[in-house]
mmCIF file with all atom_site columns, C-alpha atoms in Angstrom:
data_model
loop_
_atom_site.group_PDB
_atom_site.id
_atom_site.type_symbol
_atom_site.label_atom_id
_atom_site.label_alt_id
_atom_site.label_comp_id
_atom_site.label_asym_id
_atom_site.label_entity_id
_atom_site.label_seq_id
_atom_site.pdbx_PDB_ins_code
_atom_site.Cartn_x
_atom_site.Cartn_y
_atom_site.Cartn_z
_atom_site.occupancy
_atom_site.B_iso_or_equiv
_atom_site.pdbx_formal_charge
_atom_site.auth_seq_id
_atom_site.auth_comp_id
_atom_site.auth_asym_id
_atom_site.auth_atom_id
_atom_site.pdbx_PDB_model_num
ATOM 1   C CA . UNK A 1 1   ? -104.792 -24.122 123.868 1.00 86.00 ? 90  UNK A CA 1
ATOM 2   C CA . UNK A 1 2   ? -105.758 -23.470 120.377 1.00 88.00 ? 91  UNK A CA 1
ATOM 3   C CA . UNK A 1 3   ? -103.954 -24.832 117.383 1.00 93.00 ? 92  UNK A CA 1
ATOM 4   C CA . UNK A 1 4   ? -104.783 -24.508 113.645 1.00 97.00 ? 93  UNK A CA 1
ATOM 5   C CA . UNK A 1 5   ? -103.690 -26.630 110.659 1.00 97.00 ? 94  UNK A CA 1
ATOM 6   C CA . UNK A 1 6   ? -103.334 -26.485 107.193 1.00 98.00 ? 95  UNK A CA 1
ATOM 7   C CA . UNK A 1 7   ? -102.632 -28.828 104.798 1.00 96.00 ? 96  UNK A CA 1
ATOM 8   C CA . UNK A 1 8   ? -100.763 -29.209 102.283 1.00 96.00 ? 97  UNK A CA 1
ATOM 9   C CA . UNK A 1 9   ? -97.803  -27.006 103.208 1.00 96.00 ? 98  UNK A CA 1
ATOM 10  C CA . UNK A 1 10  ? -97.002  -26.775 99.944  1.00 97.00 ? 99  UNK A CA 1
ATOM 11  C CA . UNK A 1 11  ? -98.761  -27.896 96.324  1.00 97.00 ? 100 UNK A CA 1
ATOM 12  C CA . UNK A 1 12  ? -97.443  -27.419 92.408  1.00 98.00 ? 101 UNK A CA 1
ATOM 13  C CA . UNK A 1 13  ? -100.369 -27.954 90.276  1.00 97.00 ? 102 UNK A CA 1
ATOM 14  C CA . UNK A 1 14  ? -101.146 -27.609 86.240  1.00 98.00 ? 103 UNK A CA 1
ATOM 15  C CA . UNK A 1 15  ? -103.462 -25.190 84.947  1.00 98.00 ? 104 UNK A CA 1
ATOM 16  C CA . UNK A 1 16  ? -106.861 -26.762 84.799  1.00 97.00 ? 105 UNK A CA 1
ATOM 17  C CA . UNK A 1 17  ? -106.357 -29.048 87.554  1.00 98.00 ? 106 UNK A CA 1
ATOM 18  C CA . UNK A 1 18  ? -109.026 -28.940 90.672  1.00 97.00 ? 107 UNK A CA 1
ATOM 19  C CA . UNK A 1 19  ? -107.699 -27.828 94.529  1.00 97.00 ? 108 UNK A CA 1
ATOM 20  C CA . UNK A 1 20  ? -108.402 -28.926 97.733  1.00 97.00 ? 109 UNK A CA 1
ATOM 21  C CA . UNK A 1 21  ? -106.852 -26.756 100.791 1.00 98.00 ? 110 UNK A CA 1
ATOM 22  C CA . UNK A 1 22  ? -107.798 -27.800 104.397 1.00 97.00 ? 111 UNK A CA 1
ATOM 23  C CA . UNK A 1 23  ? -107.794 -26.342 107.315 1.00 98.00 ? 112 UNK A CA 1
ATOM 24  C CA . UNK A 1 24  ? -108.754 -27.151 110.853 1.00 98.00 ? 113 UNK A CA 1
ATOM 25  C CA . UNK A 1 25  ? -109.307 -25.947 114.650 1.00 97.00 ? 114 UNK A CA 1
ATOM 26  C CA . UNK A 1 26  ? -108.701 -27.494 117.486 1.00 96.00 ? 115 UNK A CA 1
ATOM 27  C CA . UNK A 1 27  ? -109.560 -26.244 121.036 1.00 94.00 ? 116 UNK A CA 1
ATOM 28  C CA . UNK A 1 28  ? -112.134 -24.118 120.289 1.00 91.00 ? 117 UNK A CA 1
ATOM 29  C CA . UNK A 1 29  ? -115.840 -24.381 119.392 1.00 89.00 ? 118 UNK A CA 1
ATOM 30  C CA . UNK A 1 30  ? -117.741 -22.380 117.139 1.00 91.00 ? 119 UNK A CA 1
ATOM 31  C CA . UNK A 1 31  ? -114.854 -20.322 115.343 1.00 94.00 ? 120 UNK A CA 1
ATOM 32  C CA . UNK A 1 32  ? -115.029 -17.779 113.045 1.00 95.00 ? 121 UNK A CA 1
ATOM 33  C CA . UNK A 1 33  ? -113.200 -19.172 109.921 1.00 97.00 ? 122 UNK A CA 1
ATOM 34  C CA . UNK A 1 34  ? -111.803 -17.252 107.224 1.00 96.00 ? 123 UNK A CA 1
ATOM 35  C CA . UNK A 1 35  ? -109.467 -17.800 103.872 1.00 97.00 ? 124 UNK A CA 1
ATOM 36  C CA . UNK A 1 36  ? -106.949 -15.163 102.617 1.00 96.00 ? 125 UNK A CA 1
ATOM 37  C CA . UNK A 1 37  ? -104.530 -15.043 99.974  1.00 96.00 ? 126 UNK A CA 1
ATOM 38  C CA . UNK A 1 38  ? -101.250 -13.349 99.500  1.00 95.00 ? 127 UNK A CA 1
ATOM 39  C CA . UNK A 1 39  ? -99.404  -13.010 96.373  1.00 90.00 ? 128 UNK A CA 1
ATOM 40  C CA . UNK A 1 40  ? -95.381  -12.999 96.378  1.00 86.00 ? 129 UNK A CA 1
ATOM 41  C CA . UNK A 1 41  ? -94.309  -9.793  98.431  1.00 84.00 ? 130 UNK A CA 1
ATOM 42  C CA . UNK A 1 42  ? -97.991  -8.383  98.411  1.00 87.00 ? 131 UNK A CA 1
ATOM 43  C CA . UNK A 1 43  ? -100.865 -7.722  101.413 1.00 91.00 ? 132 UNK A CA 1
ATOM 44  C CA . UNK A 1 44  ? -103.434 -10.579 102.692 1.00 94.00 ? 133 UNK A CA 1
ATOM 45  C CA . UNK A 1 45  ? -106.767 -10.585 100.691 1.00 92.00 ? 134 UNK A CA 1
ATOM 46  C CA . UNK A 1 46  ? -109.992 -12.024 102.333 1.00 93.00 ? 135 UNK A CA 1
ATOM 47  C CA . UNK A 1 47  ? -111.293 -14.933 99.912  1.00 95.00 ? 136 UNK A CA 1
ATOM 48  C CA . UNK A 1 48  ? -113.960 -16.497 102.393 1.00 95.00 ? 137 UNK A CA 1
ATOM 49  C CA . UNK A 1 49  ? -115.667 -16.001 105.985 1.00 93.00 ? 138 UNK A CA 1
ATOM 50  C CA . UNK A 1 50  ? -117.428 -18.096 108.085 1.00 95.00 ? 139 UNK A CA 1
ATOM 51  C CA . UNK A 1 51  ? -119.305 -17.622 111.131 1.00 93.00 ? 140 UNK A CA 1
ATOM 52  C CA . UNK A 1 52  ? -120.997 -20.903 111.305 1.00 92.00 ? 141 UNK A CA 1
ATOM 53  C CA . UNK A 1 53  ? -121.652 -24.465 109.404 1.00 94.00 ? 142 UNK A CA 1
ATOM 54  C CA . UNK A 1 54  ? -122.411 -24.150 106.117 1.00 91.00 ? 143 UNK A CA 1
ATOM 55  C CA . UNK A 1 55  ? -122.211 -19.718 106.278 1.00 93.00 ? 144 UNK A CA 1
ATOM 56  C CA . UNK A 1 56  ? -119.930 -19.065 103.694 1.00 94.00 ? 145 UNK A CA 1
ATOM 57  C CA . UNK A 1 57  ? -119.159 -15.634 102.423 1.00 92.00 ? 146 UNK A CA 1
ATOM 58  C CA . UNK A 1 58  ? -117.214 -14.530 99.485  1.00 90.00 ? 147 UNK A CA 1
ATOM 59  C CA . UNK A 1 59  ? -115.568 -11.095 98.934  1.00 88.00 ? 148 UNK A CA 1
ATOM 60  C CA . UNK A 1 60  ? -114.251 -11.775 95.788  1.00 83.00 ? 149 UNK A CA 1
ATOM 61  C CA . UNK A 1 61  ? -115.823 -13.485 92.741  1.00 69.00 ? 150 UNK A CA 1
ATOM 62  C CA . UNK A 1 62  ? -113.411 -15.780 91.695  1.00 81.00 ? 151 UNK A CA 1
ATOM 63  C CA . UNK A 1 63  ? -113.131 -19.444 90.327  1.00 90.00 ? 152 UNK A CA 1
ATOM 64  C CA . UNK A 1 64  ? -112.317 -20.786 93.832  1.00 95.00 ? 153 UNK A CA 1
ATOM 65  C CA . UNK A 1 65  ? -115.207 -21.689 96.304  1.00 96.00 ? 154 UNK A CA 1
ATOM 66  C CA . UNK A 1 66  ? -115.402 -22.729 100.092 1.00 97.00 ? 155 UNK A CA 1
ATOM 67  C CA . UNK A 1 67  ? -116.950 -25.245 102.116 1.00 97.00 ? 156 UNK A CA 1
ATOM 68  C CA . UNK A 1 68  ? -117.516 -25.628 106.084 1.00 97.00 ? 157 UNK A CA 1
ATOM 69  C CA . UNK A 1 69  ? -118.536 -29.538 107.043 1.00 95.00 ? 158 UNK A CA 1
ATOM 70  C CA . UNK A 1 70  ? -117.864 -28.947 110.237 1.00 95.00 ? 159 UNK A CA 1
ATOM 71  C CA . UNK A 1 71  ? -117.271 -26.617 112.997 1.00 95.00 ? 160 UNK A CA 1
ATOM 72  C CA . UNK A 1 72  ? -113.714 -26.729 112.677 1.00 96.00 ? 161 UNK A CA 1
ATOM 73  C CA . UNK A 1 73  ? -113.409 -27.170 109.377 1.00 97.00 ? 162 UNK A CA 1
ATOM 74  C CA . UNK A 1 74  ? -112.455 -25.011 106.717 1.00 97.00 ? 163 UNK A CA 1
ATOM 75  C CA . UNK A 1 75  ? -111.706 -26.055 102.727 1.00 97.00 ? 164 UNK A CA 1
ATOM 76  C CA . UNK A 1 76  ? -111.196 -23.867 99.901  1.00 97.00 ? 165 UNK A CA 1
ATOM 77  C CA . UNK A 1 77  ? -111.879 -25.582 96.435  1.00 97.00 ? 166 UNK A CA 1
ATOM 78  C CA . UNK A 1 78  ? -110.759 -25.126 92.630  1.00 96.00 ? 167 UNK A CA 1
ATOM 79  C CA . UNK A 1 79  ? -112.699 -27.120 89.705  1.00 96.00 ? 168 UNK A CA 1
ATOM 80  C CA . UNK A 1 80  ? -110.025 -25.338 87.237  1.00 96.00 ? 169 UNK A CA 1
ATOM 81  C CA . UNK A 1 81  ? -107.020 -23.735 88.682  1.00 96.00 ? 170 UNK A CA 1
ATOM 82  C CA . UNK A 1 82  ? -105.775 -20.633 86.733  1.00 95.00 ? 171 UNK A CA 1
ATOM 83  C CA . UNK A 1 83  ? -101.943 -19.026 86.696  1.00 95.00 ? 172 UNK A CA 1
ATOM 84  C CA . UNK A 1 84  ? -103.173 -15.885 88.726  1.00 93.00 ? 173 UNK A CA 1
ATOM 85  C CA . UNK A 1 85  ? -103.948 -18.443 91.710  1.00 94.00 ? 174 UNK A CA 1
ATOM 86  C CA . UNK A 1 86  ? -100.458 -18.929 92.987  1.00 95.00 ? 175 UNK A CA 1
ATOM 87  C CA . UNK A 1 87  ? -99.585  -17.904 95.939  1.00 96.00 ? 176 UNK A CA 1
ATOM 88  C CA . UNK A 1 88  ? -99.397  -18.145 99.515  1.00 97.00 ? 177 UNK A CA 1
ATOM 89  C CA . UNK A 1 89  ? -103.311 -19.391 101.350 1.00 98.00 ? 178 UNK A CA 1
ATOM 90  C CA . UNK A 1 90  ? -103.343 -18.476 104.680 1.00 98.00 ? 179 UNK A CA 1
ATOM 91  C CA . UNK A 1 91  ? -106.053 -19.609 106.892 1.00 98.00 ? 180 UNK A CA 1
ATOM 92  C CA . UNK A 1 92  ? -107.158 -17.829 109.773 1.00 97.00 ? 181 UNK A CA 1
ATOM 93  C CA . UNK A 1 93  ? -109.602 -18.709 113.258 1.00 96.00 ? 182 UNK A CA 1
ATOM 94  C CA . UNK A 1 94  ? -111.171 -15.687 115.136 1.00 93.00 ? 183 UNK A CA 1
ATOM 95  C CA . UNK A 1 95  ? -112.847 -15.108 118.222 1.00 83.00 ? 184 UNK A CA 1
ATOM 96  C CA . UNK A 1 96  ? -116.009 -13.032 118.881 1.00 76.00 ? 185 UNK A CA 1
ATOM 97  C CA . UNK A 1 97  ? -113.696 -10.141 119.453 1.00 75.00 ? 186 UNK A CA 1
ATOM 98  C CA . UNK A 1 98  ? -112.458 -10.075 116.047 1.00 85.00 ? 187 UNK A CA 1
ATOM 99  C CA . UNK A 1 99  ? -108.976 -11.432 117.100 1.00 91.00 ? 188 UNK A CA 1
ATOM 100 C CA . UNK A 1 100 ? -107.644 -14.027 114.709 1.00 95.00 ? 189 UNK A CA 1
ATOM 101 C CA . UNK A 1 101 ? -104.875 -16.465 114.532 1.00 96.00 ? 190 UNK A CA 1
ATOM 102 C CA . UNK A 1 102 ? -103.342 -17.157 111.430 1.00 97.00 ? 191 UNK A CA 1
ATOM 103 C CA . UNK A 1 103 ? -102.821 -21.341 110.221 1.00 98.00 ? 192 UNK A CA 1
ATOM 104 C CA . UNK A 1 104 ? -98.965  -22.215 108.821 1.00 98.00 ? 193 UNK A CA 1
ATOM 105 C CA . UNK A 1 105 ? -100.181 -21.436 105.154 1.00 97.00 ? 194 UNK A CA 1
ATOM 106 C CA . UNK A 1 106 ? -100.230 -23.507 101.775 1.00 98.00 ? 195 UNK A CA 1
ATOM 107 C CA . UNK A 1 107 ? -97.772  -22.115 99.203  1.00 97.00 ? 196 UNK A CA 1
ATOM 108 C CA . UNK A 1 108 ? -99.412  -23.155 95.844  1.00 97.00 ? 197 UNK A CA 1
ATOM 109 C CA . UNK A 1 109 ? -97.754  -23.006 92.748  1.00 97.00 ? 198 UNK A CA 1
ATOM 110 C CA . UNK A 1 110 ? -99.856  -23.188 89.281  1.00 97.00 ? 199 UNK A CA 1
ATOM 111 C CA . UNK A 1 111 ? -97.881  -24.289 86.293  1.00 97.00 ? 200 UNK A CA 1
ATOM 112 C CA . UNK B 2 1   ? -116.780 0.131   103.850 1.00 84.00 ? 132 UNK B CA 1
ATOM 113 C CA . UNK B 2 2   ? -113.558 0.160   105.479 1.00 88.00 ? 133 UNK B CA 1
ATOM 114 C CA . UNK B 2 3   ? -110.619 1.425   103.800 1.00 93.00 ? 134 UNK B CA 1
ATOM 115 C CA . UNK B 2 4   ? -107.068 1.120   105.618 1.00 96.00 ? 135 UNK B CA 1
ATOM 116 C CA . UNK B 2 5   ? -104.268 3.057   104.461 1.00 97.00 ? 136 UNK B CA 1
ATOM 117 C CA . UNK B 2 6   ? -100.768 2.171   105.813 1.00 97.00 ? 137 UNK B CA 1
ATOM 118 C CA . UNK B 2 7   ? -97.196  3.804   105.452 1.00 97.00 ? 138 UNK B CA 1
ATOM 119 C CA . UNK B 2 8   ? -95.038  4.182   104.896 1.00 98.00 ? 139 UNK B CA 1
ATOM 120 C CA . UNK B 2 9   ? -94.457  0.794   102.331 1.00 97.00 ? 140 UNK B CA 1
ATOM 121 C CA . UNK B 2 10  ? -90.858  0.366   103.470 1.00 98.00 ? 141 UNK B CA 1
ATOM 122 C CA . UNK B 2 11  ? -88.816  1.475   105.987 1.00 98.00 ? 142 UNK B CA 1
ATOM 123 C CA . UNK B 2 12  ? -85.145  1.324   106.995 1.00 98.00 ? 143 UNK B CA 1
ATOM 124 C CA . UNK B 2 13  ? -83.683  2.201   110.189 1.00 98.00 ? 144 UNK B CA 1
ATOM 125 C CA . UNK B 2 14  ? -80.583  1.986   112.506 1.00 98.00 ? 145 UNK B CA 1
ATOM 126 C CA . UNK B 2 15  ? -80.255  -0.638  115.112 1.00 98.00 ? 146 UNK B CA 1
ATOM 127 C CA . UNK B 2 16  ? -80.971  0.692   118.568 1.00 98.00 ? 147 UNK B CA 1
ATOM 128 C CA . UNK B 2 17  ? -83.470  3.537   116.600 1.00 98.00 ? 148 UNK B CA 1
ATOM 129 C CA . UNK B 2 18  ? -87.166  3.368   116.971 1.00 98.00 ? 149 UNK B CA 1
ATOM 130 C CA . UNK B 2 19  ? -89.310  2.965   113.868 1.00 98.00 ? 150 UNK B CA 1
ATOM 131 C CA . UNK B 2 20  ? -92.999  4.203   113.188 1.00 98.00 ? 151 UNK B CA 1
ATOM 132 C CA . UNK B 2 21  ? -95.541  2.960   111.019 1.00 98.00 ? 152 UNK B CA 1
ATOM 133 C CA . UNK B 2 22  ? -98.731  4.813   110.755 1.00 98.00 ? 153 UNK B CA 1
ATOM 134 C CA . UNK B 2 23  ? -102.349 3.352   109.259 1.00 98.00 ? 154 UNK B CA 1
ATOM 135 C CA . UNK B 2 24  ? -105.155 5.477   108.654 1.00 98.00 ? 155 UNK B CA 1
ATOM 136 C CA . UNK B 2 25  ? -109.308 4.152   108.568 1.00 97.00 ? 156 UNK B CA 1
ATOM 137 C CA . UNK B 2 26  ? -111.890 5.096   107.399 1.00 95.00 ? 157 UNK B CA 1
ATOM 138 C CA . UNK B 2 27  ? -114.792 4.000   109.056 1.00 93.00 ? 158 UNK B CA 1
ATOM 139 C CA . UNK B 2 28  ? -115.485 5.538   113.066 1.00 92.00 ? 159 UNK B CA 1
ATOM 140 C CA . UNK B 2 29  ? -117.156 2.409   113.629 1.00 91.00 ? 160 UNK B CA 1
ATOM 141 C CA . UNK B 2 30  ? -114.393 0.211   113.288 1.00 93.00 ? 161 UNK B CA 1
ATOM 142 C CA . UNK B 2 31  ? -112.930 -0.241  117.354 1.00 93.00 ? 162 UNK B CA 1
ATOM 143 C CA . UNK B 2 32  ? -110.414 -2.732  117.102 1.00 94.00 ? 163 UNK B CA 1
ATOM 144 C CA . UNK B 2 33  ? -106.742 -2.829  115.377 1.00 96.00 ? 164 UNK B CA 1
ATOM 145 C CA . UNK B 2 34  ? -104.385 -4.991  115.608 1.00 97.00 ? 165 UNK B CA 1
ATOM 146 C CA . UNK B 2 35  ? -101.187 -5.546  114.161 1.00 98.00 ? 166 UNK B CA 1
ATOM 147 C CA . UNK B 2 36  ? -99.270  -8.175  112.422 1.00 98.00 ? 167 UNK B CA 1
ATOM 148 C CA . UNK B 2 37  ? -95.549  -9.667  111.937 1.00 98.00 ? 168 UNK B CA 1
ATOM 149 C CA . UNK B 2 38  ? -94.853  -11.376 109.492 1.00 98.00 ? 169 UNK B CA 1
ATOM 150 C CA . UNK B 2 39  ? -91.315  -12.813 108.366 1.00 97.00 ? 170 UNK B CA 1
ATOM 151 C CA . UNK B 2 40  ? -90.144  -13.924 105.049 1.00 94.00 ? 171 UNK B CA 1
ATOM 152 C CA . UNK B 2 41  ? -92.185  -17.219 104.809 1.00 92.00 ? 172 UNK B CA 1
ATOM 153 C CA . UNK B 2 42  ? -93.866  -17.366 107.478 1.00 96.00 ? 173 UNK B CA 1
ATOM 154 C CA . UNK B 2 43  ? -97.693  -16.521 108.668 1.00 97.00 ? 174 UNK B CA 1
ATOM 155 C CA . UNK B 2 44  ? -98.362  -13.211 110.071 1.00 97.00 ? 175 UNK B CA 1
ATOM 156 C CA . UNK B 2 45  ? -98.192  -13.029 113.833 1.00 97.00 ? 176 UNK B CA 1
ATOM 157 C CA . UNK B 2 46  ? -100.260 -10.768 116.182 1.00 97.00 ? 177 UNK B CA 1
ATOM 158 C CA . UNK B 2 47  ? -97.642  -8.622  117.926 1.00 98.00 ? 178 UNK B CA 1
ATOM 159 C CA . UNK B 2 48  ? -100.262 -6.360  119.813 1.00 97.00 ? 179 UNK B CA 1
ATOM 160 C CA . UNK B 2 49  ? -103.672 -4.750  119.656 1.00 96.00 ? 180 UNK B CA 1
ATOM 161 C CA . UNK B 2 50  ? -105.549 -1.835  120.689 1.00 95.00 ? 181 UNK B CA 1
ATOM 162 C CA . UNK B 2 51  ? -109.908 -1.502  121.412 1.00 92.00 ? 182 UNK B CA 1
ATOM 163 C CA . UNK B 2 52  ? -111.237 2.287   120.940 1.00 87.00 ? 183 UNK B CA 1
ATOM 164 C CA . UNK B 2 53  ? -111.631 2.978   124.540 1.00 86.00 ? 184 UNK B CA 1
ATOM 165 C CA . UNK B 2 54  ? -107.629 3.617   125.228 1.00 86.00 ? 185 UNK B CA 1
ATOM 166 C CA . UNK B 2 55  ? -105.416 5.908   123.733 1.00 92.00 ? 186 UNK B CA 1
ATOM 167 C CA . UNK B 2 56  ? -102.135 3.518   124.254 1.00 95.00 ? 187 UNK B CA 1
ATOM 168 C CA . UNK B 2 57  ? -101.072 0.374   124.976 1.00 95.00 ? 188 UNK B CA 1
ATOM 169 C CA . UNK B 2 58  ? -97.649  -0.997  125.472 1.00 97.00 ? 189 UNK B CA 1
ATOM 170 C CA . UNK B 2 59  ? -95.677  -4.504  125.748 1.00 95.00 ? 190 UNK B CA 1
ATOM 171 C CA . UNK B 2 60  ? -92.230  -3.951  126.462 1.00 96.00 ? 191 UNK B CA 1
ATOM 172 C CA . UNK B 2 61  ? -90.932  -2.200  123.065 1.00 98.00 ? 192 UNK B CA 1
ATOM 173 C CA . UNK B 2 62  ? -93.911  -2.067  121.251 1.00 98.00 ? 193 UNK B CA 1
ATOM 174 C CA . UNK B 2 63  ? -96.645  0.725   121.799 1.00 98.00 ? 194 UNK B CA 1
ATOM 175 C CA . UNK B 2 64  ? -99.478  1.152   119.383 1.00 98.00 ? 195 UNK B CA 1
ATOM 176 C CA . UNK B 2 65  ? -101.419 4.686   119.628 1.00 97.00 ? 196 UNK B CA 1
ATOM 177 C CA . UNK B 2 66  ? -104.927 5.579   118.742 1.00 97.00 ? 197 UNK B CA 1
ATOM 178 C CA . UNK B 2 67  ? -106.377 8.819   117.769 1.00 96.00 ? 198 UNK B CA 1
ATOM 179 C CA . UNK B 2 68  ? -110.099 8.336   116.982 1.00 94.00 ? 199 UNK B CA 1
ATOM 180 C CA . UNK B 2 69  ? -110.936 11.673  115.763 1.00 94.00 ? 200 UNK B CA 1
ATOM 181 C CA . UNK B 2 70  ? -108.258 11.472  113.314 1.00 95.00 ? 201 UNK B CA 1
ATOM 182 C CA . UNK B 2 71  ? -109.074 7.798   112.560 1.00 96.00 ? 202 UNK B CA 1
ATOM 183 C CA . UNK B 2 72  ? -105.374 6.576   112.646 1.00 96.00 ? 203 UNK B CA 1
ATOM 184 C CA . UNK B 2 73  ? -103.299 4.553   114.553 1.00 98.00 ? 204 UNK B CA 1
ATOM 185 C CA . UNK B 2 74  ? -99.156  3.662   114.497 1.00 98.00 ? 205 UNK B CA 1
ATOM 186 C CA . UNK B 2 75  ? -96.768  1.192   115.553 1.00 98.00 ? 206 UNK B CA 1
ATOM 187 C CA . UNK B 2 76  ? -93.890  2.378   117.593 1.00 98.00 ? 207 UNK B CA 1
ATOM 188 C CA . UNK B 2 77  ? -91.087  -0.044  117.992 1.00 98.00 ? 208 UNK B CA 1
ATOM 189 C CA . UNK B 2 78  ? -88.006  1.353   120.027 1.00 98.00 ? 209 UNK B CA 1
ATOM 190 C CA . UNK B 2 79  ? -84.376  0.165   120.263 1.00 98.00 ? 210 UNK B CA 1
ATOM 191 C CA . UNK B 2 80  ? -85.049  -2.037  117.591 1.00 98.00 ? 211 UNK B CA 1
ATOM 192 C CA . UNK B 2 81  ? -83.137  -4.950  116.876 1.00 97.00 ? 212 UNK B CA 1
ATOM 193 C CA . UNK B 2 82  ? -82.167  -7.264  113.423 1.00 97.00 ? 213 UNK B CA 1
ATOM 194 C CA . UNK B 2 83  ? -84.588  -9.514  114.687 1.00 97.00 ? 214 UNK B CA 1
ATOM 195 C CA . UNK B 2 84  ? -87.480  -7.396  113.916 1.00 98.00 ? 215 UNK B CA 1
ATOM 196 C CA . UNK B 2 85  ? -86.785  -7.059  110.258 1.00 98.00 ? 216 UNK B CA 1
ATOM 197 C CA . UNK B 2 86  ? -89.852  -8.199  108.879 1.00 98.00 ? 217 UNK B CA 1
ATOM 198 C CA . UNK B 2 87  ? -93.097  -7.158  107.196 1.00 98.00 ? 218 UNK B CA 1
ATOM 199 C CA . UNK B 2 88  ? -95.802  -5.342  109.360 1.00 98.00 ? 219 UNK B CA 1
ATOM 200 C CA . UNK B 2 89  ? -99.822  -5.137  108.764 1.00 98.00 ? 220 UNK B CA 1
ATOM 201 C CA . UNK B 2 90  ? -102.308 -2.991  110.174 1.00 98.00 ? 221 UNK B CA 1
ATOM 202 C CA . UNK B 2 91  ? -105.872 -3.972  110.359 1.00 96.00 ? 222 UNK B CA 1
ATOM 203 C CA . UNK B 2 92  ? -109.188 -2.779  111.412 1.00 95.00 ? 223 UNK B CA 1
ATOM 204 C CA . UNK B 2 93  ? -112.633 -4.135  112.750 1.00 91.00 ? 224 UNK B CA 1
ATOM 205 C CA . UNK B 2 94  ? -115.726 -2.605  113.789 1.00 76.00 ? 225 UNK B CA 1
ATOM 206 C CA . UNK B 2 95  ? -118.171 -5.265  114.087 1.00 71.00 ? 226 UNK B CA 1
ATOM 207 C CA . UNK B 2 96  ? -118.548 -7.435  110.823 1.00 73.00 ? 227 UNK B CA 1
ATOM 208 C CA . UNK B 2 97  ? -116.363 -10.315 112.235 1.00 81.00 ? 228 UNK B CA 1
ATOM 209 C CA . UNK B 2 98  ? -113.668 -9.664  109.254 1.00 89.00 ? 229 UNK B CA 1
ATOM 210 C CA . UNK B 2 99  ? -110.637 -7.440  109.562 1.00 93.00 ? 230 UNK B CA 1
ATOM 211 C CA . UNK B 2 100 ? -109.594 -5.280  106.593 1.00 93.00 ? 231 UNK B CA 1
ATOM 212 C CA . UNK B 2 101 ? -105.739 -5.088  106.926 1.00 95.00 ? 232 UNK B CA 1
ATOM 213 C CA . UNK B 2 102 ? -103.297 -2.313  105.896 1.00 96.00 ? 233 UNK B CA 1
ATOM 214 C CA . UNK B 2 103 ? -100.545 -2.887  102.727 1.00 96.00 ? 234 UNK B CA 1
ATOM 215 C CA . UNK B 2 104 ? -97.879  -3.943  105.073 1.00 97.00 ? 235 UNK B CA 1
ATOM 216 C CA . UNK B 2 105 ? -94.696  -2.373  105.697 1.00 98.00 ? 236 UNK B CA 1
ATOM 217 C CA . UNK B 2 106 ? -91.149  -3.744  104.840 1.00 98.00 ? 237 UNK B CA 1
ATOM 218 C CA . UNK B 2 107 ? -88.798  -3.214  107.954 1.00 98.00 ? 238 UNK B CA 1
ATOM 219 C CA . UNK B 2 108 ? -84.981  -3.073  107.703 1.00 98.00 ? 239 UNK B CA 1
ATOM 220 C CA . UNK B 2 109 ? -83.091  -2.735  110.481 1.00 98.00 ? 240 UNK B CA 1
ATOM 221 C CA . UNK B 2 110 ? -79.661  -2.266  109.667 1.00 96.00 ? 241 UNK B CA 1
ATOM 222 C CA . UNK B 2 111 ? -76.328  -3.245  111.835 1.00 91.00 ? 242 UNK B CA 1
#
């Protein structure tokens, strides 16, 4: 069966400082791999999609980027966090029929 | 592109009554909707879906229902129980590999 992971489960960071989030898939090939955030007590927004190695898209222009090595491999990067990036990052693996499985999350908090 | 609309933004009901949340969409492509649970901390959860080409589909108290002239779609949850507190997304798909989700609903039950 299919599992995803995400990791750190939970990060406080400074302003200014650079992220790392990663996520990975196991049991599957080829996923569709995507990156949503969700501020406190608000609705998931799409940050990133990826239907392939090195296909990233972005829906939002931000300061955060992402990044797919491999197949099952999903990381969202910072160079310079800001205060409006806390939250909850959730990341999510989908099928060709547009299903998709949400990862345990990273709660980040920016200080 | 898509545009989901979802209500209502809270909702409180009895144990043992059923509760409804309705999402509207705008685009008659879109043919697939799903929808989410998510409890306080935790990553959504798919709960059930629905494809354009049926009206209704049910898993024991859950039925989602699909009108594609009038582009909307609800959640019916019946004899509800404190365990289903929680907060509920709709989404929508029609082909783009990315779901645009609904505002999510806060569900009370109450004892």
């Amino acid at each position: 069966s299919q599992t995803i992971h995400q990791w750190p489960a939970t990060l406080v960071q400074p302003v200014g400082s650079p992220l790392s989030l990663e996520c990975t898939v196991e049991g599957t090939s080829n996923p569709n791999l995507y990156w949503y955030r969700q501020a406190a007590g608000r609705g998931l927004q799409l940050l990133f999609y990826s239907v392939g190695i090195g296909q990233i898209s972005s829906e939002v222009p931000q300061n955060l980027s992402a990044s797919r090595p491999q197949d099952r491999q999903f990381i969202l990067s910072s160079k310079k966090l800001l205060l409006s990036d806390s939250g909850f990052y959730l990341c999510a693996w989908g099928t060709s029929s547009e299903t998709q499985y949400f990862g345990p999350g990273t709660r980040l908090l920016v200080l | 592109g898509e545009n989901v609309e979802q209500h209502p933004s809270t909702l409180s009901v009895q144990e043992g009554d059923s509760a409804v949340i309705k999402c509207t969409y705008s685009d008659s492509a879109s043919n697939y909707f799903p929808w989410y649970k998510q409890e306080l901390g935790k990553r959504p959860q798919l709960i059930i879906d629905i494809r354009s080409n049926v009206g209704e589909k049910k898993d024991q108290r859950i039925a989602v229902t699909l009108n594609k002239t009038a582009k909307h779609f609800s959640l019916h949850i019946t004899e509800t129980q404190p365990e289903d507190s929680a907060v509920y997304f709709c989404a929508a798909a029609g082909g783009a590999q990315k779901l645009v989700f609904g505002q999510g609903t806060r569900l009370t039950i109450n004892p």
